[in-house]
């Protein structure tokens, strides 16, 4: 039997990050005909540790595609090619979300129209009843918030936990990293807010969420949600203010939730890294119209995430984030997990920003032993010890070698014949127990040589 030796090498892959949703569970979709889309995807993958195999190119779109795509073309040019690639790479069961880079259509011309993320959420199978879209009668399985004053919401959960509940009925949440077309953000602005999002992880920022009331219907649609959410946030140690005026020259903005056709985020002050803001208006993501402020203005001002509808929403609150988005966020969910637990009917809304941002998750320390500087002859056993600042937190461990799951224990034994000679990548994932399965991961590149 041929002997193998394992020798650890120091590389830039050595890192430990944490997300309630793991980067290995993300399909990063890129328009391969767009230099901007490729650049943003490349930088985001490097920043977030998304495996190369999870980056899926789409080559059937123009460099600068039209805002609207037909349902048939969405299926033919995006849905089927991406799923085919994921299946070929044996990733379809692992992937929990799709993240579109930039330079994608924002709207799918179903009847009524849906956002590209809404169409993805329904796995390219829009409802037969148009009222489910137009009148927000569709109710998401992931929605976790009260639908009337005085009611209580559900406990926050990570997507990994929700998939174990819904199994084959699990929707496919999706997010857009950036809209860089007319009335959107520049590529440089997008890179900046994506980097701020990553910098916010694990920081538990102290700031304020501003719930802004006004007399307009856009505000009144969600006003009933504010007081109950503010109470929950106090219990989570997060500050919030219910006010009749938008923040002005503040330096502590964690979030803004309001309703208005025109807003000036740049006049509000400093948005902290990881912040989310929106303004429930008709044309927030209708970039073909110059009317009303676009959701991208929040990102330009410093927010990490925002959202707007791609068609007239009729001021239906289920089409927009519930105020409890900040409760899920504070519980340790990523932004995308928080968003989809807070939107009851997410078929016409387009979320934009850093979906993996996760400021309030506890960060584990992962200690690897068995991968020493000296060559190791196989069989060799690797061990991982996971610890948290809070000793009551516990974690499960998963081992991936070259992005293939090889074990779910505190240790992994590599046998002769398991690996070929050459370079390999080890990913150790620590999943915190509980309903919010916060994830920490450690990456190491190593070399296997023969003797």
Coordinates of C-alpha atoms in Angstrom, one line a residue, residues 70-76 78-80 83 98 100 108 110 114-127 171-172:
X70 CA -39.9 36.9 -19.1
X71 CA -40.8 33.9 -16.9
X72 CA -39.8 31.6 -19.8
X73 CA -36.4 33.3 -20.2
X74 CA -35.8 33.3 -16.5
X75 CA -36.4 29.6 -16.5
X76 CA -34.3 28.9 -19.6
X78 CA -31.1 31.4 -15.2
X79 CA -33.1 28.8 -13.3
X80 CA -32.3 25.6 -15.3
X83 CA -29.6 24.1 -11.1
X98 CA -29.0 31.9 -4.0
X100 CA -27.1 37.1 -7.3
X108 CA -39.8 38.8 -13.9
X110 CA -45.3 37.0 -14.5
X114 CA -42.5 39.4 -9.4
X115 CA -38.9 40.3 -8.4
X116 CA -36.1 38.0 -9.5
X117 CA -35.6 37.1 -5.9
X118 CA -39.4 36.3 -5.5
X119 CA -39.3 34.1 -8.5
X120 CA -36.3 32.3 -7.1
X121 CA -37.9 32.0 -3.7
X122 CA -40.8 30.0 -5.3
X123 CA -38.3 27.9 -7.3
X124 CA -39.6 29.3 -10.6
X125 CA -43.2 28.1 -10.0
X126 CA -45.3 31.3 -9.5
X127 CA -48.8 30.9 -8.0
X171 CA -38.4 27.8 -0.3
X172 CA -35.2 29.1 -1.9

